[in-house]
Amino acid sequence: MVAFGKKLKERQILEWQGYYINYKLMKKKVKQYAQQIEVGTQDRQHVLKDFSRMLDNQIEKIVLFLLEQQGLLASRLAKLDEQHDALQQQPKISQICELRQAYRAVGQDLLKLLFFVEVNAIGLRKILKKFDKRFGYRFTNDYIKTRANHPYSQLQQVFKHVGIGAVVGAISRNLHELQDRQGSYLSIYDQSAPPLQDPVIDSIKAAVDRLTHSTNFLNFLAQHALIMQEEFPTPVEEQVDDQNYHFMSLLLNLVNTFLYMVNTYIVVPTADDYSLSLGAAATVCGIVIGAMAVAQVFSSVYFSAWSNKTYFRPLVFSSVVLFVGNILYALAYDFNSIAVLLIGRLLCGLGSARAVNRRYISDCVPQKIRMQASAGFVSASALGMACGPALAGLLQTNFKIYKLTFNQETLPGWVMAVAWLLYLIWLWISFKEPSREIEENHIPQESNAVVVENDALENGLKQPLLASSSEDRQQDEGGEQECDESKEASKDPCQPATSIRSAYRLLTPSVKVQLLIYFMLKYVMEILLSESSVVTTYYFKWSTSTVAIFLASLGLTVLPVNIVVGNYISNMFEDRQILLASEIMVFIGILLSFHIIVPYSVPQYVCSGLILFVSAEVLEGINLALLSRVMSSRLSRGTYNGGLLSTEAGTIARVIADGTITLAGYLSESRLLNITLLPSLFICISSIVATCFTYNSLY
């Protein structure tokens, strides 16, 4: 996170300087309060009263100026409306064009005003967080509760945007009517379909959405990708976005994500049968499935580093390695070699290009559609997770071509090899390597202030106006300490992490707990999915098709669950409450999965598995949404970024889970279920305790 005071100074327009929040003064005041309380010259009650009064004065100054500027915009629009009415009688193309430009100019000034509100909102959120942190008192809760709900609340002027909405409506309606549509003047109210939007209206709506930050499914889902953004991107970033964006390349990245997830889970229903066919125990399926995750631990690092220089070559390498890996996986049956099988799966893991897919979205997709692209990344992963087992269930055949065997064990390898070959051809023909020349150029020293602000606004903040108390308490303490008040000797204290060690040092206690939660949920889910075939065969004699249907059904719950959480649950409860409740539900799901005394039944297994999987999905969604907000922005770029850390935590969890299945299998298949659930139970309890302890002590 960059220093707010420095960025505020860079972005301020000279004639509006006196109306911005005096962040520097309030920051000094907070330090003075701390010193006064320490020496005993002031009591806590007086400090709270004085700080509240200062905040009230700052907000009043901002709101009065905001109302004044809205009035000026309204006056300009009234004059333009008079000109518009005159043109209705005698329309002239030249005058219509001039009038449209005049309306756009009002829209640009409104963007400038929205940016003014946005900067001040960031300042208020940060100073409230700083005060809470310094005094260990939840002042933010009380202040917002008493001010926001009061009938004379000035905070409501910022929250509701009533005047701004009216200005946007006037600009939008008039620009629409001035569009040349075969000489007719149509109103936006006369059509059922939304009218074509002018670019300035799209920019204004995006700015208002950032300010209100209403939680919705798309935004909630996009945060799962852990593609974080700077609060004030520079103008060059938007230029890079526009020149680098290529829709087909983005689509190829999403297809790569989808195919890789299909490749990961297509072997799950048949891995135990394949192991038995090669003379190994059925529980060796844990190693077979986990081999891919083992290799991914290393591939994530070198792919992340490789993406600093190019995107095309890593994707080509990924496709080739996955093609070869799947061929070896399929040939292992005819070679009768478990070693060839494992080598094939290891190669598949070495082809994991998820770090490249995520990095491409972060670097080469414009800000205005980056949220949709991030949501697409998560959706492609979820769809691949569901399609993998479903596809395996369809491959129930057995035949030979020459000496090559095609059956339910080998067909997943053959099918994925063909899929990666076709993808490689498509990639070679259609992918466009983004230019990196612009990224190396420096931003010019002098630039028009309005252009700077509009670019910053277009790329701007995704944080709430004044975040809920839980979000305020969970902002990036580590990032602010490192960058806002850093005493490092480095010329650029906000540079990306240069190693795993330096990245780990940037993690705050709350982030470490959330990574532990991510580790736990990935471990629990991997245990459930990887041993499903062995457990259901032992207890219920399920066929491969039945296992495939069960796993595909679990995978299909991912998007509906996220829709419910993103649209409804996250609006009704605090993130911390959902996080803890989800952990408890995972704990209950694990308890219900144990086989104790009574005969193990299909309803018990299906219901406990569904509770466990759905709860883990809810937990993953809310946990990653929190991580995307509280992780240091120094981890938003570079090789050792937040996405890599979360990927490594989840991948290591999967490796350990698959290893646990294989080790437990040496005892006996009858004990496999309970033995593998015991570590899950222990890790789940640990994460719940860590969550309660960390959030109670810090927040």
XYZ file of C-alpha atoms in Angstrom:
699
model
C 0.000 0.000 0.000
C 1.509 3.319 -1.014
C 1.715 6.281 1.370
C -1.686 7.960 1.308
C -0.384 11.432 2.108
C 2.141 11.325 -0.743
C -0.424 10.100 -3.263
C -2.976 12.663 -2.088
C -0.460 15.449 -2.644
C 0.332 14.166 -6.140
C -3.343 14.031 -7.175
C -4.733 17.242 -5.673
C -5.897 20.010 -7.994
C -4.461 23.321 -6.859
C -7.731 25.225 -6.695
C -9.330 22.463 -4.572
C -6.481 21.964 -2.110
C -8.228 23.658 0.776
C -11.249 21.361 0.537
C -9.502 18.011 0.728
C -9.297 16.157 4.014
C -6.328 17.400 6.064
C -4.910 13.939 6.502
C -1.479 15.136 7.581
C -2.907 17.288 10.382
C -5.139 14.527 11.683
C -2.270 12.048 11.584
C -0.188 14.413 13.719
C -3.137 14.857 16.055
C -3.426 11.118 16.586
C 0.256 10.998 17.568
C -0.225 13.946 19.917
C -3.200 12.271 21.565
C -1.119 9.149 22.167
C 1.660 11.189 23.775
C -0.789 13.184 25.909
C -2.514 10.052 27.210
C 0.857 8.442 27.911
C 2.055 11.357 30.095
C -1.385 11.787 31.652
C -2.225 15.303 30.421
C -5.393 14.121 28.644
C -7.964 11.455 29.396
C -9.431 9.068 26.826
C -12.891 10.662 26.927
C -11.567 14.100 26.007
C -9.499 12.635 23.165
C -12.536 10.858 21.709
C -14.614 14.026 21.893
C -11.920 16.226 20.356
C -11.156 13.765 17.544
C -14.873 13.376 16.775
C -15.254 17.143 16.516
C -12.262 17.382 14.184
C -13.673 14.627 11.944
C -17.075 16.340 11.899
C -15.446 19.578 10.750
C -13.466 17.809 8.029
C -16.539 15.965 6.725
C -18.621 19.137 6.803
C -15.975 20.960 4.765
C -15.956 18.157 2.185
C -19.757 17.881 1.948
C -20.410 21.617 1.655
C -17.868 21.875 -1.139
C -19.404 18.810 -2.793
C -22.873 20.399 -2.692
C -21.497 23.665 -4.051
C -19.858 21.895 -7.001
C -23.003 19.874 -7.670
C -24.921 23.141 -7.820
C -22.477 24.549 -10.368
C -22.837 21.424 -12.485
C -26.628 21.660 -12.233
C -26.504 25.289 -13.406
C -24.381 24.339 -16.410
C -26.793 21.527 -17.258
C -29.766 23.914 -17.040
C -28.153 26.246 -19.576
C -27.307 23.315 -21.851
C -30.923 22.118 -21.606
C -32.061 25.501 -22.909
C -29.762 25.102 -25.918
C -31.044 21.546 -26.379
C -34.651 22.755 -26.433
C -33.768 25.345 -29.068
C -32.159 22.659 -31.231
C -35.345 20.623 -31.159
C -36.938 23.322 -33.349
C -34.076 23.806 -35.806
C -31.570 20.937 -35.520
C -28.110 21.572 -36.968
C -25.468 18.853 -37.060
C -22.612 21.170 -36.082
C -24.529 22.546 -33.098
C -25.604 19.065 -32.037
C -21.953 17.950 -32.008
C -20.959 21.018 -29.986
C -23.756 20.383 -27.509
C -22.774 16.743 -27.089
C -19.195 17.807 -26.378
C -20.499 20.312 -23.831
C -22.448 17.563 -22.049
C -19.355 15.362 -22.102
C -17.347 18.232 -20.580
C -19.837 18.345 -17.696
C -19.394 14.581 -17.361
C -15.614 14.965 -17.190
C -15.992 17.590 -14.451
C -18.321 15.232 -12.598
C -15.617 12.563 -12.816
C -13.220 15.042 -11.268
C -15.692 15.647 -8.447
C -16.187 11.912 -7.904
C -12.461 11.496 -7.616
C -12.471 14.281 -5.021
C -15.006 12.275 -2.974
C -13.035 9.074 -3.484
C -9.758 10.531 -2.223
C -11.439 11.968 0.855
C -13.227 8.673 1.531
C -9.885 6.864 1.486
C -8.441 9.438 3.863
C -11.338 9.083 6.312
C -11.126 5.301 6.243
C -7.385 5.350 6.843
C -7.410 7.886 9.672
C -10.211 5.998 11.429
C -8.248 2.782 11.122
C -5.087 4.492 12.374
C -6.950 5.878 15.400
C -8.426 2.452 16.266
C -5.055 0.811 15.907
C -3.195 3.386 18.023
C -5.656 3.419 20.943
C -7.022 -0.123 20.762
C -10.548 1.273 20.762
C -13.276 0.526 18.213
C -14.015 4.178 17.601
C -14.951 3.586 13.944
C -18.025 1.554 14.926
C -19.396 4.206 17.248
C -18.578 7.139 14.998
C -20.207 5.726 11.861
C -23.216 4.404 13.771
C -23.980 7.766 15.412
C -23.258 9.905 12.325
C -24.599 7.804 9.458
C -28.067 7.217 10.944
C -28.693 10.744 12.219
C -31.396 12.736 10.330
C -28.890 15.556 9.725
C -26.086 13.207 8.791
C -23.477 14.659 6.481
C -22.014 11.192 5.936
C -25.281 10.294 4.198
C -24.555 12.968 1.617
C -21.484 10.981 0.644
C -23.096 7.553 0.970
C -26.257 8.113 -1.058
C -24.974 10.211 -4.018
C -28.477 11.617 -4.578
C -27.276 14.781 -6.284
C -24.669 12.906 -8.284
C -27.305 10.439 -9.506
C -29.465 13.298 -10.756
C -26.539 14.832 -12.652
C -25.632 11.459 -14.191
C -29.255 10.970 -15.245
C -29.419 14.390 -16.909
C -26.162 13.877 -18.815
C -27.119 10.334 -19.874
C -30.604 11.311 -21.085
C -29.440 14.286 -23.114
C -26.481 12.481 -24.689
C -28.822 9.672 -25.696
C -31.319 12.045 -27.280
C -28.550 13.772 -29.201
C -27.389 10.551 -30.796
C -27.988 10.595 -34.523
C -30.514 7.812 -35.112
C -31.890 8.452 -38.564
C -33.096 11.900 -37.599
C -35.260 10.764 -34.685
C -34.929 11.851 -31.068
C -35.648 8.888 -28.787
C -35.847 9.025 -25.027
C -34.085 6.532 -22.793
C -37.454 6.003 -21.135
C -39.153 4.927 -24.379
C -37.189 1.683 -24.805
C -37.182 -1.589 -22.927
C -33.568 -2.382 -23.830
C -30.761 -0.306 -22.248
C -29.520 2.401 -24.638
C -25.987 2.547 -25.936
C -23.853 4.318 -23.345
C -21.465 7.156 -23.981
C -17.935 6.383 -22.688
C -18.099 9.222 -20.160
C -21.301 7.745 -18.679
C -19.638 4.344 -18.347
C -16.711 5.982 -16.551
C -19.024 7.849 -14.172
C -21.020 4.710 -13.359
C -17.809 2.788 -12.695
C -16.668 5.575 -10.345
C -19.980 5.574 -8.450
C -19.837 1.779 -8.145
C -16.383 2.027 -6.616
C -17.627 4.540 -4.075
C -20.763 2.660 -3.038
C -18.988 -0.713 -3.314
C -22.234 -2.651 -3.168
C -21.354 -6.307 -2.692
C -22.420 -8.439 -5.634
C -21.681 -11.857 -6.979
C -19.345 -10.681 -9.734
C -17.199 -8.593 -7.413
C -17.238 -11.301 -4.748
C -16.222 -13.971 -7.233
C -13.525 -11.802 -8.803
C -11.776 -11.397 -5.467
C -11.127 -15.162 -5.341
C -8.482 -14.736 -8.024
C -6.416 -12.599 -5.605
C -5.657 -10.071 -8.336
C -5.071 -6.977 -6.238
C -4.864 -3.388 -7.379
C -3.199 -0.173 -6.351
C -5.435 2.451 -4.766
C -4.184 5.135 -7.178
C -2.890 3.571 -10.426
C -0.778 5.822 -12.604
C -1.924 7.072 -16.016
C 0.627 4.867 -17.762
C -1.108 1.777 -16.376
C -4.320 2.556 -18.262
C -2.274 3.139 -21.424
C -0.579 -0.225 -20.952
C -3.957 -1.881 -20.358
C -5.525 -0.506 -23.530
C -2.592 -1.377 -25.793
C -1.969 -4.840 -24.317
C -5.539 -6.067 -24.191
C -6.401 -8.773 -26.690
C -9.669 -10.652 -26.141
C -8.573 -13.901 -27.817
C -5.435 -14.027 -25.659
C -7.531 -13.560 -22.530
C -9.873 -16.320 -23.704
C -6.901 -18.636 -24.282
C -5.735 -17.989 -20.720
C -9.166 -18.874 -19.357
C -9.320 -22.025 -21.502
C -5.899 -23.007 -20.154
C -7.269 -22.611 -16.625
C -10.325 -24.715 -17.461
C -8.376 -27.527 -19.144
C -5.872 -27.714 -16.310
C -8.629 -28.168 -13.722
C -10.271 -30.814 -15.914
C -6.878 -32.520 -16.168
C -6.485 -32.448 -12.382
C -9.831 -34.053 -11.504
C -10.531 -36.321 -14.501
C -8.402 -39.094 -12.976
C -9.999 -39.026 -9.504
C -12.832 -41.553 -10.168
C -10.492 -44.108 -11.785
C -7.137 -43.580 -10.033
C -7.724 -46.452 -7.577
C -8.661 -48.901 -10.361
C -5.628 -47.790 -12.390
C -3.357 -48.420 -9.385
C -4.824 -51.902 -8.921
C -4.360 -52.640 -12.637
C -0.643 -51.882 -12.286
C -0.232 -54.128 -9.247
C -0.292 -51.423 -6.562
C -2.707 -50.907 -3.684
C -5.896 -48.946 -4.343
C -4.791 -46.276 -1.847
C -1.781 -45.494 -4.032
C -4.350 -43.342 -5.825
C -3.367 -40.690 -3.266
C 0.134 -40.525 -4.737
C -1.191 -40.710 -8.297
C -3.535 -37.770 -7.721
C -1.083 -35.871 -5.512
C 1.894 -36.186 -7.875
C 0.442 -33.378 -9.937
C 0.216 -31.147 -6.861
C 3.816 -31.985 -5.854
C 5.118 -30.752 -9.184
C 2.855 -27.698 -9.040
C 4.629 -26.501 -5.874
C 7.726 -25.899 -8.022
C 6.053 -25.003 -11.306
C 4.131 -22.126 -9.704
C 7.413 -20.394 -8.845
C 9.154 -20.685 -12.201
C 5.996 -19.878 -14.150
C 5.465 -16.788 -11.991
C 9.061 -15.680 -12.674
C 8.773 -16.517 -16.392
C 5.662 -14.360 -16.713
C 7.790 -11.315 -15.838
C 9.226 -11.526 -19.368
C 6.689 -13.291 -21.581
C 3.282 -14.982 -21.551
C 3.301 -16.863 -24.850
C 6.328 -19.074 -24.198
C 5.197 -20.311 -20.765
C 1.781 -21.180 -22.190
C 3.387 -23.096 -25.069
C 5.698 -24.903 -22.653
C 2.738 -25.696 -20.395
C 0.742 -27.179 -23.273
C 3.646 -29.312 -24.529
C 4.485 -30.658 -21.071
C 0.843 -31.456 -20.343
C 0.503 -33.179 -23.723
C 3.533 -35.393 -23.006
C 2.440 -36.002 -19.404
C -0.990 -37.240 -20.443
C 0.501 -39.485 -23.142
C 2.739 -41.122 -20.503
C -0.230 -41.442 -18.132
C -2.156 -43.330 -20.817
C 0.815 -45.509 -21.892
C 1.528 -46.632 -18.323
C -1.206 -49.279 -18.665
C 0.422 -51.002 -21.630
C 3.883 -50.618 -20.095
C 2.463 -52.032 -16.839
C 4.547 -49.479 -14.965
C 3.445 -47.428 -11.974
C 6.625 -45.358 -12.440
C 5.551 -44.228 -15.927
C 2.143 -43.362 -14.486
C 3.667 -41.161 -11.769
C 6.106 -39.506 -14.192
C 3.176 -38.627 -16.414
C 1.316 -37.015 -13.521
C 4.437 -35.155 -12.390
C 4.842 -33.718 -15.887
C 1.201 -32.613 -15.813
C 1.911 -30.761 -12.586
C 5.019 -29.147 -14.075
C 2.751 -27.722 -16.772
C 0.558 -25.807 -14.338
C 0.410 -22.262 -15.765
C -2.155 -20.827 -13.321
C 0.397 -18.232 -12.213
C 0.664 -17.065 -15.837
C -3.125 -17.012 -16.258
C -3.546 -14.894 -13.135
C -0.630 -12.608 -14.022
C -1.968 -12.009 -17.544
C -5.278 -10.772 -16.133
C -3.461 -8.519 -13.684
C -1.097 -7.001 -16.273
C -2.907 -7.024 -19.605
C -6.641 -6.669 -18.961
C -8.062 -3.126 -18.670
C -9.282 -2.047 -15.259
C -12.867 -1.634 -16.469
C -13.202 -5.367 -17.259
C -10.591 -6.788 -14.892
C -13.243 -7.742 -12.348
C -15.154 -9.706 -15.012
C -11.935 -11.385 -16.169
C -11.048 -12.333 -12.586
C -14.516 -13.778 -12.080
C -14.067 -15.667 -15.349
C -10.804 -17.139 -14.021
C -12.573 -18.450 -10.904
C -15.580 -19.681 -12.903
C -13.343 -21.529 -15.382
C -11.635 -23.274 -12.460
C -14.959 -24.255 -10.911
C -16.354 -25.488 -14.217
C -13.219 -27.535 -14.878
C -13.481 -29.081 -11.429
C -17.027 -30.242 -12.205
C -16.347 -31.333 -15.795
C -13.312 -33.483 -14.941
C -15.117 -36.233 -12.988
C -18.184 -35.960 -15.239
C -16.038 -36.602 -18.313
C -14.388 -39.572 -16.605
C -17.832 -41.049 -16.009
C -18.562 -40.930 -19.738
C -15.370 -42.743 -20.752
C -16.676 -46.215 -19.926
C -15.411 -48.310 -22.837
C -12.691 -50.821 -23.616
C -10.973 -51.446 -26.955
C -7.523 -51.677 -28.541
C -5.865 -50.040 -31.521
C -2.746 -51.968 -32.430
C -1.078 -52.449 -29.025
C -2.596 -49.419 -27.352
C -5.357 -49.990 -24.811
C -8.270 -47.569 -24.517
C -10.358 -48.122 -21.394
C -11.707 -46.137 -18.440
C -8.223 -45.946 -16.892
C -6.287 -44.789 -19.971
C -8.908 -42.725 -21.812
C -8.587 -39.719 -19.444
C -4.945 -39.481 -20.536
C -5.696 -39.875 -24.243
C -8.597 -37.396 -24.180
C -6.594 -34.741 -22.338
C -3.595 -35.265 -24.647
C -5.809 -34.532 -27.666
C -7.339 -31.542 -25.871
C -3.910 -30.038 -25.116
C -2.722 -30.658 -28.686
C -5.727 -28.795 -30.093
C -5.214 -26.032 -27.540
C -1.550 -25.725 -28.525
C -2.490 -25.255 -32.193
C -5.103 -22.639 -31.259
C -2.585 -20.912 -28.994
C 0.073 -20.792 -31.714
C -2.355 -19.274 -34.224
C -4.297 -16.828 -32.066
C -2.257 -15.674 -29.066
C -0.837 -12.172 -29.210
C 2.163 -11.431 -27.009
C 1.532 -8.086 -25.249
C 4.111 -5.378 -25.743
C 6.190 -4.496 -22.706
C 7.809 -1.374 -24.126
C 5.331 0.969 -22.472
C 5.884 -0.598 -19.068
C 9.566 0.326 -19.226
C 8.937 3.980 -19.985
C 8.740 6.507 -17.182
C 5.728 8.702 -16.579
C 6.315 12.259 -17.853
C 7.045 14.821 -15.160
C 4.412 17.299 -16.280
C 0.892 16.125 -17.022
C -2.495 17.714 -17.059
C -4.041 17.441 -13.610
C -7.478 16.578 -14.905
C -6.108 13.797 -17.098
C -4.177 12.414 -14.126
C -7.289 12.430 -11.983
C -9.562 10.922 -14.615
C -7.088 8.111 -15.292
C -6.718 7.513 -11.578
C -10.475 7.484 -11.186
C -10.959 5.098 -14.116
C -8.432 2.722 -12.556
C -9.351 3.537 -8.998
C -10.134 2.040 -5.722
C -12.250 -1.056 -5.118
C -12.475 -0.469 -1.362
C -15.695 0.592 0.333
C -16.358 4.293 0.966
C -16.144 3.803 4.701
C -15.698 0.084 5.092
C -17.645 -1.919 7.607
C -16.009 -2.261 10.963
C -14.621 -5.692 10.202
C -13.144 -4.514 6.911
C -11.616 -1.437 8.547
C -9.996 -3.573 11.169
C -8.686 -5.990 8.578
C -6.926 -3.536 6.289
C -3.301 -4.109 5.480
C -1.429 -3.159 8.651
C 1.690 -4.764 7.275
C 1.546 -2.887 3.986
C 0.941 0.431 5.700
C 3.753 -0.107 8.147
C 6.084 -1.096 5.354
C 5.207 1.738 2.979
C 3.355 4.489 4.839
C 5.721 4.746 7.753
C 8.669 2.824 6.447
C 12.139 3.667 7.666
C 13.879 1.374 5.239
C 16.935 2.665 3.465
C 15.696 1.399 0.133
C 14.960 3.997 -2.528
C 11.658 2.294 -3.224
C 10.242 0.888 0.032
C 7.131 -0.267 -1.831
C 8.947 -2.500 -4.325
C 7.632 -6.055 -4.823
C 8.902 -8.862 -2.625
C 12.072 -10.386 -4.039
C 11.945 -13.790 -2.317
C 9.636 -16.112 -0.445
C 11.308 -14.972 2.766
C 10.699 -11.280 2.117
C 7.130 -12.049 1.043
C 6.553 -13.951 4.286
C 7.775 -10.963 6.294
C 5.038 -8.846 4.731
C 2.338 -11.126 6.103
C 0.452 -9.757 9.096
C -0.917 -12.100 11.781
C -4.408 -11.900 10.273
C -3.084 -12.808 6.810
C -1.159 -15.766 8.255
C -4.328 -17.015 9.914
C -6.230 -16.695 6.653
C -3.522 -18.648 4.828
C -3.843 -21.305 7.535
C -7.594 -21.379 6.884
C -6.920 -21.732 3.151
C -4.497 -24.591 3.881
C -7.114 -26.277 6.068
C -9.974 -26.074 3.584
C -7.830 -27.321 0.693
C -6.604 -30.219 2.861
C -10.154 -31.177 3.857
C -11.496 -30.913 0.305
C -8.616 -32.970 -1.112
C -9.204 -35.710 1.454
C -12.886 -35.832 0.544
C -12.334 -35.856 -3.229
C -9.217 -38.023 -3.546
C -10.342 -40.867 -1.321
C -13.954 -40.823 -2.534
C -13.433 -43.631 -5.025
C -11.701 -45.930 -2.519
C -14.142 -45.203 0.329
C -17.308 -45.591 -1.747
C -16.046 -48.768 -3.378
C -15.225 -50.295 0.028
C -18.440 -49.306 1.814
C -21.047 -49.069 -0.960
C -19.575 -50.895 -3.997
C -20.097 -47.801 -6.164
C -19.114 -47.996 -9.822
C -16.855 -45.477 -11.521
C -19.872 -43.775 -13.094
C -21.560 -43.338 -9.712
C -18.406 -41.847 -8.182
C -18.085 -39.522 -11.183
C -21.679 -38.318 -10.782
C -21.134 -37.675 -7.062
C -17.937 -35.681 -7.646
C -19.404 -33.734 -10.561
C -22.437 -32.850 -8.417
C -20.151 -31.485 -5.731
C -18.269 -29.435 -8.318
C -21.492 -27.986 -9.707
C -22.317 -26.460 -6.308
C -19.376 -24.018 -6.540
C -20.998 -21.244 -8.588
C -24.477 -21.418 -6.965
C -22.896 -21.265 -3.513
C -20.863 -18.217 -4.495
C -23.969 -16.547 -5.956
C -25.804 -16.973 -2.647
C -22.842 -15.786 -0.569
C -21.926 -12.900 -2.867
C -25.453 -11.568 -3.371
C -27.130 -12.267 -0.038
C -25.156 -13.673 2.885
C -22.247 -11.198 2.623
C -24.774 -8.333 2.678
C -26.447 -9.647 5.844
C -23.435 -10.560 7.971
C -19.895 -9.362 8.557
C -17.131 -11.242 6.749
C -15.644 -12.316 10.069
C -18.949 -13.853 11.162
C -19.305 -15.790 7.892
C -15.677 -16.923 8.160
C -16.099 -18.351 11.660
C -19.518 -19.884 10.923
C -18.110 -21.615 7.819
C -15.208 -23.063 9.807
C -17.648 -24.433 12.376
C -19.751 -26.006 9.600
C -16.614 -27.620 8.143
C -15.908 -28.987 11.623
C -19.460 -30.407 11.813
C -19.076 -31.928 8.326
C -15.873 -33.685 9.406
C -17.499 -35.046 12.572
C -20.462 -36.421 10.616
C -18.092 -38.159 8.184
C -16.565 -40.482 10.811
C -17.561 -44.139 10.829
C -18.319 -44.932 14.480
C -20.192 -48.062 15.638
C -23.311 -47.812 13.428
C -23.104 -49.176 9.865
C -21.842 -46.568 7.420
C -24.654 -45.578 5.055
C -24.885 -43.754 1.737
C -27.066 -40.933 3.202
C -24.501 -40.307 5.955
C -21.617 -40.165 3.481
C -23.423 -38.013 0.913
C -24.881 -35.568 3.451
C -21.657 -35.177 5.423
C -19.671 -34.803 2.195
C -22.083 -32.178 0.905
C -21.974 -30.209 4.182
C -18.200 -30.434 4.215
C -17.705 -29.421 0.587
C -20.271 -26.586 0.512
C -19.003 -25.163 3.822
C -15.443 -25.302 2.527
C -16.544 -23.508 -0.650
C -18.214 -20.737 1.355
C -15.117 -20.545 3.531
C -12.821 -20.362 0.508
C -14.865 -17.585 -1.058
C -15.014 -15.348 1.999
C -11.419 -16.140 2.985
C -10.002 -15.159 -0.409
C -12.240 -12.086 -0.531
C -10.708 -11.003 2.780
C -7.193 -11.890 1.640
C -7.581 -9.752 -1.469
C -8.309 -6.760 0.761
C -5.857 -7.189 3.624
C -2.756 -8.534 1.880
C 0.013 -6.001 1.317
C -0.064 -4.380 -2.110
C 3.660 -5.159 -2.345
C 2.409 -8.702 -2.917
C 0.189 -7.653 -5.811
C 3.016 -7.759 -8.351
C 6.359 -9.416 -8.995
C 7.254 -13.102 -8.874
C 6.495 -13.664 -5.196
C 2.986 -12.228 -5.165
C -0.081 -12.913 -3.035
C -1.558 -15.216 -5.633
C 1.595 -17.356 -5.583
C 1.587 -17.558 -1.765
C -2.052 -18.659 -1.643
C -1.478 -21.143 -4.486
C 1.521 -22.624 -2.677
C -0.430 -22.908 0.590
C -3.284 -24.708 -1.152
C -0.985 -26.933 -3.229
C 1.089 -28.005 -0.214
C -2.148 -28.850 1.586
C -3.199 -31.072 -1.323
C 0.198 -32.794 -1.394
C 0.046 -33.582 2.324
C -3.575 -34.753 2.050
C -2.816 -37.137 -0.827
C 0.240 -38.425 1.022
C -1.910 -39.033 4.101
C -4.322 -41.154 2.052
C -1.530 -43.373 0.742
C 0.126 -43.768 4.158
C -3.200 -44.537 5.850
C -3.898 -47.148 3.183
C -0.981 -49.267 4.426
C -2.884 -49.888 7.681
C -6.082 -51.097 5.994
C -8.885 -49.801 3.824
C -11.319 -50.306 6.698
C -9.434 -47.697 8.755
C -8.703 -45.328 5.877
C -11.726 -43.067 6.401
C -11.271 -42.396 10.113
C -7.483 -42.110 9.967
C -7.550 -39.492 7.209
C -10.333 -37.554 8.961
C -8.361 -37.222 12.214
C -5.734 -34.791 10.781
C -8.564 -32.900 9.085
C -10.315 -32.522 12.427
C -7.131 -31.358 14.172
C -6.266 -28.779 11.492
C -9.858 -27.508 11.461
C -9.893 -27.026 15.249
C -6.523 -25.251 15.027
C -7.823 -22.844 12.398
C -10.943 -22.064 14.471
C -8.845 -21.366 17.572
C -6.414 -19.225 15.559
C -9.303 -17.279 14.033
C -10.902 -16.565 17.422
C -7.618 -15.653 19.087
C -6.298 -13.453 16.265
C -9.470 -11.548 15.529
C -10.316 -10.991 19.194
C -6.837 -9.741 20.035
C -6.273 -7.578 16.961
C -9.721 -6.360 16.038
